[in-house]
mmCIF file of C-alpha atoms and ligand atoms in Angstrom:
data_model
loop_
_atom_site.group_PDB
_atom_site.id
_atom_site.type_symbol
_atom_site.label_atom_id
_atom_site.label_comp_id
_atom_site.label_asym_id
_atom_site.label_seq_id
_atom_site.Cartn_x
_atom_site.Cartn_y
_atom_site.Cartn_z
ATOM 1 C CA MET A 28 256.192 61.240 206.536
ATOM 2 C CA THR A 29 255.460 64.857 205.779
ATOM 3 C CA LYS A 30 253.049 66.409 208.267
ATOM 4 C CA ARG A 31 249.711 67.319 206.781
ATOM 5 C CA VAL A 32 246.840 68.983 208.585
ATOM 6 C CA TYR A 33 243.082 69.543 207.691
ATOM 7 C CA ASN A 34 243.000 73.004 206.152
ATOM 8 C CA PHE A 35 239.714 74.900 206.389
ATOM 9 C CA TYR A 36 241.056 78.270 205.212
ATOM 10 C CA ALA A 37 238.893 80.314 202.892
ATOM 11 C CA GLY A 38 241.506 80.975 200.293
ATOM 12 C CA PRO A 39 244.151 80.225 199.274
ATOM 13 C CA ALA A 40 242.837 76.931 200.312
ATOM 14 C CA THR A 41 243.473 73.186 200.520
ATOM 15 C CA LEU A 42 244.378 71.339 197.302
ATOM 16 C CA PRO A 43 243.968 67.619 196.638
ATOM 17 C CA LEU A 44 246.993 65.767 197.882
ATOM 18 C CA PRO A 45 247.375 63.729 194.650
ATOM 19 C CA VAL A 46 247.679 66.990 192.753
ATOM 20 C CA LEU A 47 250.436 68.305 195.064
ATOM 21 C CA GLN A 48 252.217 64.954 194.835
ATOM 22 C CA LYS A 49 252.087 64.962 191.008
ATOM 23 C CA ALA A 50 253.389 68.557 190.908
ATOM 24 C CA GLN A 51 256.209 67.565 193.190
ATOM 25 C CA GLU A 52 257.088 64.504 191.190
ATOM 26 C CA GLU A 53 257.233 66.632 187.982
ATOM 27 C CA LEU A 54 258.777 69.763 189.471
ATOM 28 C CA LEU A 55 262.365 69.270 188.334
ATOM 29 C CA ASP A 56 261.744 67.670 184.930
ATOM 30 C CA PHE A 57 258.583 68.623 183.201
ATOM 31 C CA LYS A 58 257.663 66.101 180.366
ATOM 32 C CA GLY A 59 261.340 65.143 179.837
ATOM 33 C CA THR A 60 262.490 68.657 179.042
ATOM 34 C CA GLY A 61 265.038 68.604 181.963
ATOM 35 C CA MET A 62 263.395 71.908 183.085
ATOM 36 C CA SER A 63 260.722 72.732 185.533
ATOM 37 C CA VAL A 64 257.336 73.970 184.247
ATOM 38 C CA LEU A 65 258.338 77.092 186.239
ATOM 39 C CA GLU A 66 261.296 77.620 183.971
ATOM 40 C CA ILE A 67 260.068 76.974 180.411
ATOM 41 C CA SER A 68 258.459 79.304 177.871
ATOM 42 C CA HIS A 69 254.781 79.749 177.916
ATOM 43 C CA ARG A 70 255.024 79.305 174.146
ATOM 44 C CA SER A 71 256.834 75.968 174.334
ATOM 45 C CA LYS A 72 255.107 72.914 172.914
ATOM 46 C CA GLU A 73 255.228 71.107 176.297
ATOM 47 C CA TYR A 74 253.527 73.983 178.189
ATOM 48 C CA GLY A 75 251.181 74.606 175.200
ATOM 49 C CA GLU A 76 249.717 71.049 175.569
ATOM 50 C CA THR A 77 249.000 71.657 179.218
ATOM 51 C CA HIS A 78 247.445 75.033 178.462
ATOM 52 C CA THR A 79 245.096 73.602 175.851
ATOM 53 C CA GLN A 80 244.259 70.639 178.037
ATOM 54 C CA ALA A 81 243.248 72.870 180.957
ATOM 55 C CA SER A 82 240.684 74.669 178.876
ATOM 56 C CA GLN A 83 239.460 71.363 177.310
ATOM 57 C CA LEU A 84 238.987 69.713 180.621
ATOM 58 C CA LEU A 85 237.191 72.751 181.990
ATOM 59 C CA ARG A 86 234.890 72.784 178.917
ATOM 60 C CA GLU A 87 234.242 69.103 179.275
ATOM 61 C CA LEU A 88 233.578 69.088 183.030
ATOM 62 C CA MET A 89 231.362 72.192 183.064
ATOM 63 C CA GLY A 90 229.637 71.442 179.750
ATOM 64 C CA ILE A 91 230.688 74.849 178.427
ATOM 65 C CA PRO A 92 229.069 75.389 175.023
ATOM 66 C CA SER A 93 231.304 76.117 171.972
ATOM 67 C CA ASP A 94 230.124 79.732 171.682
ATOM 68 C CA TYR A 95 231.746 80.554 175.004
ATOM 69 C CA LYS A 96 235.420 81.414 175.401
ATOM 70 C CA ILE A 97 237.560 80.385 178.315
ATOM 71 C CA LEU A 98 240.101 82.946 179.572
ATOM 72 C CA TRP A 99 242.943 82.417 182.010
ATOM 73 C CA LEU A 100 243.697 85.870 183.423
ATOM 74 C CA GLN A 101 245.629 87.734 186.220
ATOM 75 C CA GLY A 102 244.669 90.369 188.745
ATOM 76 C CA GLY A 103 242.255 88.186 190.664
ATOM 77 C CA ALA A 104 238.476 88.373 190.829
ATOM 78 C CA SER A 105 239.037 91.932 192.137
ATOM 79 C CA THR A 106 240.277 92.993 188.631
ATOM 80 C CA GLN A 107 237.134 91.469 187.121
ATOM 81 C CA PHE A 108 235.124 93.809 189.325
ATOM 82 C CA PHE A 109 236.148 96.597 186.943
ATOM 83 C CA MET A 110 236.709 94.605 183.820
ATOM 84 C CA VAL A 111 233.044 93.562 183.860
ATOM 85 C CA PRO A 112 231.665 97.129 183.628
ATOM 86 C CA LEU A 113 234.477 98.235 181.319
ATOM 87 C CA ASN A 114 233.702 95.375 178.893
ATOM 88 C CA LEU A 115 229.953 95.181 179.214
ATOM 89 C CA GLN A 116 228.588 98.704 179.897
ATOM 90 C CA VAL A 117 226.271 100.245 177.360
ATOM 91 C CA LYS A 118 225.749 103.983 177.255
ATOM 92 C CA GLY A 119 222.379 105.025 178.813
ATOM 93 C CA LYS A 120 221.697 101.580 180.304
ATOM 94 C CA PRO A 121 221.952 100.757 184.052
ATOM 95 C CA MET A 122 224.193 98.034 185.396
ATOM 96 C CA GLU A 123 222.132 95.950 187.876
ATOM 97 C CA TYR A 124 223.632 94.263 190.896
ATOM 98 C CA VAL A 125 222.272 92.034 193.625
ATOM 99 C CA GLN A 126 223.765 93.093 196.948
ATOM 100 C CA THR A 127 224.426 90.133 199.210
ATOM 101 C CA GLY A 128 227.553 90.967 201.239
ATOM 102 C CA ALA A 129 231.115 92.051 201.272
ATOM 103 C CA TRP A 130 232.106 90.752 197.833
ATOM 104 C CA SER A 131 229.104 92.063 195.947
ATOM 105 C CA ASN A 132 229.704 95.425 197.619
ATOM 106 C CA LYS A 133 233.227 95.483 196.330
ATOM 107 C CA ALA A 134 231.985 94.664 192.758
ATOM 108 C CA ILE A 135 229.310 97.471 193.051
ATOM 109 C CA LYS A 136 231.882 99.994 194.191
ATOM 110 C CA GLU A 137 233.977 99.405 191.041
ATOM 111 C CA ALA A 138 230.961 99.397 188.695
ATOM 112 C CA LYS A 139 230.031 102.826 189.993
ATOM 113 C CA LEU A 140 233.131 104.261 188.564
ATOM 114 C CA TYR A 141 231.800 103.542 185.167
ATOM 115 C CA GLY A 142 228.169 104.631 185.194
ATOM 116 C CA ASP A 143 224.724 104.135 186.580
ATOM 117 C CA VAL A 144 224.447 101.188 189.014
ATOM 118 C CA LYS A 145 221.054 99.920 190.225
ATOM 119 C CA ILE A 146 220.597 97.572 193.136
ATOM 120 C CA ALA A 147 218.101 95.095 191.892
ATOM 121 C CA ALA A 148 217.788 93.444 195.260
ATOM 122 C CA THR A 149 219.596 93.418 198.629
ATOM 123 C CA SER A 150 219.709 91.441 201.831
ATOM 124 C CA GLU A 151 221.314 94.253 203.811
ATOM 125 C CA ASP A 152 218.266 94.471 206.062
ATOM 126 C CA LYS A 153 219.227 91.182 207.720
ATOM 127 C CA LYS A 154 223.007 91.665 207.678
ATOM 128 C CA TYR A 155 223.406 89.783 204.347
ATOM 129 C CA SER A 156 222.209 86.470 205.930
ATOM 130 C CA TYR A 157 220.129 85.385 202.931
ATOM 131 C CA ILE A 158 219.897 85.374 199.151
ATOM 132 C CA PRO A 159 217.000 87.513 197.956
ATOM 133 C CA LYS A 160 214.136 85.583 196.258
ATOM 134 C CA GLY A 161 212.254 86.385 193.084
ATOM 135 C CA VAL A 162 214.782 88.986 191.979
ATOM 136 C CA LYS A 163 213.648 91.045 188.926
ATOM 137 C CA PHE A 164 216.021 92.725 186.583
ATOM 138 C CA SER A 165 214.909 95.495 184.193
ATOM 139 C CA GLU A 166 214.627 94.910 180.472
ATOM 140 C CA ASN A 167 216.986 97.808 179.637
ATOM 141 C CA ALA A 168 219.823 96.700 181.984
ATOM 142 C CA ALA A 169 223.285 96.448 180.287
ATOM 143 C CA TYR A 170 223.767 93.354 182.437
ATOM 144 C CA ALA A 171 222.812 91.777 185.709
ATOM 145 C CA HIS A 172 225.429 90.773 188.309
ATOM 146 C CA ILE A 173 225.229 88.376 191.198
ATOM 147 C CA THR A 174 227.859 86.970 193.580
ATOM 148 C CA GLY A 175 227.367 83.225 193.399
ATOM 149 C CA ASN A 176 228.696 82.631 196.944
ATOM 150 C CA GLU A 177 229.533 85.129 199.617
ATOM 151 C CA THR A 178 232.649 83.732 201.088
ATOM 152 C CA ILE A 179 232.670 85.909 204.217
ATOM 153 C CA GLY A 180 228.946 85.711 205.117
ATOM 154 C CA GLY A 181 228.528 82.088 203.989
ATOM 155 C CA ILE A 182 225.465 82.417 201.776
ATOM 156 C CA GLU A 183 225.070 80.912 198.304
ATOM 157 C CA TRP A 184 222.676 81.139 195.308
ATOM 158 C CA HIS A 185 221.190 77.627 194.860
ATOM 159 C CA GLU A 186 219.138 78.592 191.738
ATOM 160 C CA THR A 187 220.148 80.815 188.913
ATOM 161 C CA PRO A 188 217.934 83.849 188.650
ATOM 162 C CA LYS A 189 216.246 84.638 185.367
ATOM 163 C CA THR A 190 217.114 87.776 183.428
ATOM 164 C CA PRO A 191 214.942 89.411 180.690
ATOM 165 C CA ASN A 192 215.869 88.545 177.057
ATOM 166 C CA GLY A 193 219.098 90.257 176.003
ATOM 167 C CA VAL A 194 220.262 91.032 179.465
ATOM 168 C CA PRO A 195 223.361 88.814 180.246
ATOM 169 C CA LEU A 196 223.786 87.439 183.724
ATOM 170 C CA VAL A 197 227.300 87.915 185.122
ATOM 171 C CA CYS A 198 228.342 85.807 188.085
ATOM 172 C CA ASP A 199 231.350 85.948 190.479
ATOM 173 C CA MET A 200 231.815 82.265 191.279
ATOM 174 C CA SER A 201 235.205 82.731 193.055
ATOM 175 C CA SER A 202 234.346 80.551 196.051
ATOM 176 C CA ASN A 203 231.758 78.191 194.558
ATOM 177 C CA PHE A 204 233.336 77.564 191.130
ATOM 178 C CA MET A 205 232.503 73.911 190.182
ATOM 179 C CA ASP A 206 230.964 73.138 193.596
ATOM 180 C CA LYS A 207 227.785 72.016 191.797
ATOM 181 C CA VAL A 208 226.411 71.408 188.316
ATOM 182 C CA VAL A 209 225.377 74.688 186.682
ATOM 183 C CA ASP A 210 223.896 75.361 183.285
ATOM 184 C CA VAL A 211 226.493 77.656 181.735
ATOM 185 C CA LYS A 212 223.933 78.766 179.062
ATOM 186 C CA LYS A 213 222.121 80.674 181.671
ATOM 187 C CA PHE A 214 225.080 82.997 182.110
ATOM 188 C CA GLY A 215 226.721 85.574 179.885
ATOM 189 C CA VAL A 216 229.896 85.735 181.987
ATOM 190 C CA ILE A 217 231.208 83.625 184.841
ATOM 191 C CA TYR A 218 234.416 84.625 186.568
ATOM 192 C CA ALA A 219 236.418 83.290 189.486
ATOM 193 C CA GLY A 220 239.736 83.647 191.260
ATOM 194 C CA ALA A 221 241.218 80.127 191.181
ATOM 195 C CA GLN A 222 242.560 80.127 194.672
ATOM 196 C CA LYS A 223 239.411 79.021 196.496
ATOM 197 C CA ASN A 224 237.921 76.047 194.632
ATOM 198 C CA LEU A 225 240.133 75.330 191.677
ATOM 199 C CA GLY A 226 243.814 75.889 192.104
ATOM 200 C CA PRO A 227 246.512 78.202 193.444
ATOM 201 C CA ALA A 228 246.503 81.973 193.664
ATOM 202 C CA GLY A 229 247.624 83.831 190.582
ATOM 203 C CA VAL A 230 245.111 82.959 187.919
ATOM 204 C CA THR A 231 241.492 84.018 187.389
ATOM 205 C CA ILE A 232 239.069 82.206 185.107
ATOM 206 C CA ALA A 233 236.539 84.006 182.875
ATOM 207 C CA ILE A 234 233.961 82.223 180.765
ATOM 208 C CA ILE A 235 232.434 84.523 178.339
ATOM 209 C CA ARG A 236 229.762 84.186 175.692
ATOM 210 C CA GLU A 237 231.319 85.239 172.345
ATOM 211 C CA ASP A 238 228.784 87.940 171.416
ATOM 212 C CA LEU A 239 229.708 89.877 174.629
ATOM 213 C CA LEU A 240 233.317 90.339 173.574
ATOM 214 C CA THR A 241 232.712 93.125 171.190
ATOM 215 C CA ARG A 242 230.943 95.717 173.408
ATOM 216 C CA VAL A 243 234.263 96.999 174.750
ATOM 217 C CA PRO A 244 235.219 100.507 173.635
ATOM 218 C CA GLU A 245 238.158 100.776 171.150
ATOM 219 C CA ASN A 246 240.141 103.052 173.401
ATOM 220 C CA THR A 247 240.413 100.570 176.232
ATOM 221 C CA PRO A 248 243.939 99.485 177.325
ATOM 222 C CA THR A 249 244.764 96.304 175.430
ATOM 223 C CA MET A 250 245.252 94.132 178.551
ATOM 224 C CA LEU A 251 241.848 95.058 179.878
ATOM 225 C CA LYS A 252 239.838 93.852 176.858
ATOM 226 C CA TRP A 253 238.557 90.299 177.280
ATOM 227 C CA LYS A 254 238.476 90.125 173.462
ATOM 228 C CA ILE A 255 242.233 90.283 173.173
ATOM 229 C CA HIS A 256 242.687 87.450 175.631
ATOM 230 C CA ALA A 257 239.932 85.438 173.885
ATOM 231 C CA ASP A 258 241.572 86.048 170.376
ATOM 232 C CA LYS A 259 244.975 85.033 171.638
ATOM 233 C CA ASP A 260 243.789 81.985 173.600
ATOM 234 C CA SER A 261 245.020 83.733 176.944
ATOM 235 C CA LEU A 262 248.565 83.986 175.511
ATOM 236 C CA TYR A 263 248.680 87.607 174.489
ATOM 237 C CA ASN A 264 251.249 88.120 177.189
ATOM 238 C CA THR A 265 253.083 85.800 179.596
ATOM 239 C CA CYS A 266 250.225 83.853 181.173
ATOM 240 C CA PRO A 267 250.493 82.536 184.742
ATOM 241 C CA SER A 268 251.633 79.247 183.471
ATOM 242 C CA PHE A 269 252.403 77.474 186.711
ATOM 243 C CA ALA A 270 249.018 78.305 188.199
ATOM 244 C CA ILE A 271 247.305 77.161 185.073
ATOM 245 C CA TYR A 272 249.386 73.910 185.203
ATOM 246 C CA ILE A 273 248.179 73.261 188.737
ATOM 247 C CA CYS A 274 244.560 73.976 187.714
ATOM 248 C CA LYS A 275 244.925 71.421 184.973
ATOM 249 C CA LEU A 276 246.069 68.785 187.474
ATOM 250 C CA VAL A 277 243.079 69.628 189.694
ATOM 251 C CA LEU A 278 240.739 69.232 186.760
ATOM 252 C CA ASP A 279 242.310 65.869 185.921
ATOM 253 C CA HIS A 280 241.703 64.869 189.507
ATOM 254 C CA LEU A 281 238.042 66.077 189.526
ATOM 255 C CA LYS A 282 237.433 64.122 186.327
ATOM 256 C CA SER A 283 238.885 60.928 187.974
ATOM 257 C CA LEU A 284 236.449 61.359 190.851
ATOM 258 C CA GLY A 285 233.459 61.258 188.474
ATOM 259 C CA GLY A 286 233.148 64.938 187.432
ATOM 260 C CA ILE A 287 231.028 67.736 188.941
ATOM 261 C CA ALA A 288 227.818 65.700 189.583
ATOM 262 C CA ALA A 289 229.818 63.369 191.822
ATOM 263 C CA ILE A 290 231.626 66.298 193.515
ATOM 264 C CA GLU A 291 228.288 68.035 194.159
ATOM 265 C CA LYS A 292 226.889 64.945 195.859
ATOM 266 C CA THR A 293 229.918 64.785 198.246
ATOM 267 C CA ASN A 294 229.752 68.539 198.852
ATOM 268 C CA HIS A 295 226.101 68.172 200.020
ATOM 269 C CA LYS A 296 227.112 65.297 202.296
ATOM 270 C CA LYS A 297 229.962 67.212 203.799
ATOM 271 C CA ALA A 298 227.957 70.434 204.395
ATOM 272 C CA LYS A 299 225.083 68.411 205.941
ATOM 273 C CA ILE A 300 227.500 66.832 208.500
ATOM 274 C CA ILE A 301 228.441 70.215 209.879
ATOM 275 C CA TYR A 302 225.108 72.006 209.608
ATOM 276 C CA ASP A 303 223.445 69.049 211.387
ATOM 277 C CA ILE A 304 225.847 69.496 214.310
ATOM 278 C CA ILE A 305 225.017 73.267 214.335
ATOM 279 C CA ASP A 306 221.173 72.519 214.231
ATOM 280 C CA LYS A 307 221.262 69.840 216.893
ATOM 281 C CA SER A 308 223.535 71.823 219.317
ATOM 282 C CA SER A 309 220.592 73.428 221.108
ATOM 283 C CA GLY A 310 222.052 76.794 220.401
ATOM 284 C CA PHE A 311 225.668 76.035 221.435
ATOM 285 C CA TYR A 312 226.588 76.622 217.786
ATOM 286 C CA ARG A 313 224.574 79.271 215.908
ATOM 287 C CA GLY A 314 224.593 79.297 212.164
ATOM 288 C CA VAL A 315 224.894 82.750 210.659
ATOM 289 C CA ALA A 316 223.184 82.136 207.286
ATOM 290 C CA SER A 317 219.450 81.644 206.882
ATOM 291 C CA PRO A 318 218.991 77.855 206.292
ATOM 292 C CA GLU A 319 217.712 78.031 202.665
ATOM 293 C CA SER A 320 220.658 80.259 201.691
ATOM 294 C CA ARG A 321 223.417 78.284 203.380
ATOM 295 C CA SER A 322 226.686 77.908 201.503
ATOM 296 C CA LEU A 323 227.947 74.501 200.607
ATOM 297 C CA MET A 324 231.453 75.925 200.663
ATOM 298 C CA ASN A 325 231.858 78.451 203.554
ATOM 299 C CA LEU A 326 230.004 77.429 206.679
ATOM 300 C CA THR A 327 229.744 80.335 209.115
ATOM 301 C CA PHE A 328 228.683 79.980 212.771
ATOM 302 C CA ASN A 329 229.042 81.602 216.202
ATOM 303 C CA LEU A 330 229.470 80.414 219.735
ATOM 304 C CA SER A 331 228.110 82.341 222.754
ATOM 305 C CA THR A 332 231.081 84.563 223.225
ATOM 306 C CA PRO A 333 234.236 85.567 221.289
ATOM 307 C CA GLU A 334 236.339 84.021 224.040
ATOM 308 C CA LEU A 335 234.693 80.641 223.618
ATOM 309 C CA GLU A 336 235.199 81.013 219.820
ATOM 310 C CA GLU A 337 238.857 81.626 220.404
ATOM 311 C CA LYS A 338 239.152 78.598 222.611
ATOM 312 C CA CYS A 339 237.395 76.481 220.014
ATOM 313 C CA VAL A 340 239.785 77.657 217.255
ATOM 314 C CA ALA A 341 242.789 76.948 219.501
ATOM 315 C CA GLU A 342 241.695 73.494 220.516
ATOM 316 C CA ALA A 343 240.787 72.612 216.981
ATOM 317 C CA LYS A 344 244.303 73.586 215.952
ATOM 318 C CA LYS A 345 245.747 71.091 218.485
ATOM 319 C CA ARG A 346 243.828 68.420 216.569
ATOM 320 C CA SER A 347 245.254 69.528 213.236
ATOM 321 C CA LEU A 348 242.058 71.287 212.199
ATOM 322 C CA ILE A 349 243.360 74.623 210.869
ATOM 323 C CA GLY A 350 241.823 77.843 209.753
ATOM 324 C CA LEU A 351 238.437 77.928 211.455
ATOM 325 C CA LYS A 352 238.513 81.606 212.517
ATOM 326 C CA GLY A 353 235.889 83.700 210.792
ATOM 327 C CA HIS A 354 236.840 86.613 208.528
ATOM 328 C CA ARG A 355 238.399 89.542 210.410
ATOM 329 C CA ASP A 356 235.520 91.857 209.353
ATOM 330 C CA VAL A 357 232.770 89.693 210.896
ATOM 331 C CA GLY A 358 234.393 87.428 213.542
ATOM 332 C CA GLY A 359 232.792 84.171 214.548
ATOM 333 C CA MET A 360 233.901 80.928 212.956
ATOM 334 C CA ARG A 361 234.048 79.678 209.413
ATOM 335 C CA ALA A 362 234.758 76.256 208.043
ATOM 336 C CA SER A 363 235.496 76.212 204.336
ATOM 337 C CA LEU A 364 234.648 72.858 202.781
ATOM 338 C CA TYR A 365 235.863 73.297 199.270
ATOM 339 C CA ASN A 366 235.947 70.449 196.704
ATOM 340 C CA ALA A 367 239.424 69.478 197.909
ATOM 341 C CA MET A 368 238.329 69.025 201.559
ATOM 342 C CA SER A 369 237.845 65.355 202.136
ATOM 343 C CA LEU A 370 234.817 63.640 203.727
ATOM 344 C CA GLU A 371 237.310 62.334 206.264
ATOM 345 C CA GLY A 372 238.477 65.918 207.244
ATOM 346 C CA THR A 373 234.875 67.011 207.574
ATOM 347 C CA GLN A 374 234.106 64.029 209.829
ATOM 348 C CA LYS A 375 237.175 64.882 211.977
ATOM 349 C CA LEU A 376 235.837 68.383 212.368
ATOM 350 C CA ALA A 377 232.394 67.101 213.211
ATOM 351 C CA GLU A 378 233.786 64.814 215.939
ATOM 352 C CA PHE A 379 235.738 67.718 217.380
ATOM 353 C CA LEU A 380 232.773 70.105 217.415
ATOM 354 C CA THR A 381 230.648 67.506 219.193
ATOM 355 C CA GLU A 382 233.346 66.881 221.864
ATOM 356 C CA PHE A 383 234.030 70.553 222.250
ATOM 357 C CA GLN A 384 230.322 71.165 222.963
ATOM 358 C CA GLU A 385 230.197 68.321 225.512
ATOM 359 C CA GLN A 386 233.209 69.526 227.438
ATOM 360 C CA ASN A 387 232.302 73.202 227.387
ATOM 361 C CA GLU A 388 228.625 72.809 228.116
ATOM 362 C CA LYS A 389 229.613 70.632 231.139
ATOM 363 C CA THR A 390 231.871 73.321 232.423
ATOM 364 C CA SER A 391 229.284 75.947 232.096
ATOM 365 C CA THR A 392 226.653 73.781 233.905
ATOM 366 C CA ILE A 393 229.078 72.945 236.745
ATOM 367 C CA VAL A 394 229.817 76.670 237.116
ATOM 368 C CA SER A 395 226.181 77.644 237.280
ATOM 369 C CA LYS A 396 225.410 74.877 239.897
ATOM 370 C CA GLN A 397 228.274 76.208 242.079
ATOM 371 C CA LEU A 398 226.806 79.644 241.824
HETATM 372 C C1 PLP B 419 238.140 85.964 197.299
HETATM 373 C C2 PLP B 419 236.964 86.499 196.513
HETATM 374 C C3 PLP B 419 237.153 87.647 195.613
HETATM 375 C C4 PLP B 419 238.506 88.266 195.465
HETATM 376 O O1 PLP B 419 239.417 87.493 194.741
HETATM 377 P P1 PLP B 419 240.891 88.011 194.444
HETATM 378 O O2 PLP B 419 241.366 86.852 193.599
HETATM 379 O O3 PLP B 419 241.629 88.022 195.793
HETATM 380 O O4 PLP B 419 240.801 89.314 193.867
HETATM 381 C C5 PLP B 419 236.109 88.007 194.923
HETATM 382 N N1 PLP B 419 234.907 87.450 195.030
HETATM 383 C C6 PLP B 419 234.669 86.395 195.926
HETATM 384 C C7 PLP B 419 233.260 85.843 196.037
HETATM 385 C C8 PLP B 419 235.688 85.893 196.657
HETATM 386 O O5 PLP B 419 235.540 84.868 197.493
#
């Protein structure tokens, strides 16, 4: 038996075991070609079917309307941070961003290279521990941008904000892509690096309403125009075919589980198990995010000292619970419960956290009695 652990890393992240097994099974001989999908042309018939099916499955599972294009790109979500302003800016109109943490700040930094950026709302006052409410965007904005889920801080938009007529909403869904049902029509552009909640590193999804493809200035480098990739069905140049193939297998798997509505239910169940432990721990575990903004995907919390956190991470590792250390910029702890994390893995984590509290509270009471 191959050793498998419970992987709570933020990204690249855990993938469904049946997907990995299927990829393993097909690795040496893809669809009877006698070649691996890693070795064949991105223009071959065999790969072409997989490429088309990946987009079809995504369209079906997310209910993406026919006037939206699905692009499979490279360069990560970080490349979309500048492709968004490059493709959507309008001379004389501000680009409006909601500032909610590390990832939105990186997006804002890139947009500023292109023109006037306005911060429509921010949660900087409370260390980005919440999603601002009642955000208003101006009527003359070129577009409005939000970060669907702040992977480092652990806060998530649970409702889609409204924008004035004619102002497209752009959302970075890298770490909450398909974690819940969303109405794609409310967005002009959705983009996401695949390596958190959809597949492996190396491919980035962009879902773009057709009318937004033509704003891009003519003298833009070809590869940076969304329109080129849309017109060529993401096959203008060599696409990241292996990564797209794995995404296709993940989409098959999600469909077999009952689609996004079913996944969303499980995600709520999983997140509740861990947040309940935090809330009932009498302050032993302290949640970072304000409760109404808590992420379903990245659950951030602290213990009383960095030393105790380190001990907790180390003991979890002995129980095959891996990747619970918080992001290096903020410290603390983080459990990423992406779609591919099982209910069983979540329960194992819950049992561990409960025991860890019992054992370490006892020690601290004994110590204080002796003093
Ligand atoms: C990880 C992440 C990114 C960066 O993705 P890359 O693919 O590494 O460029 C951007 N936004 C969010 C919300 C992320 O979680």
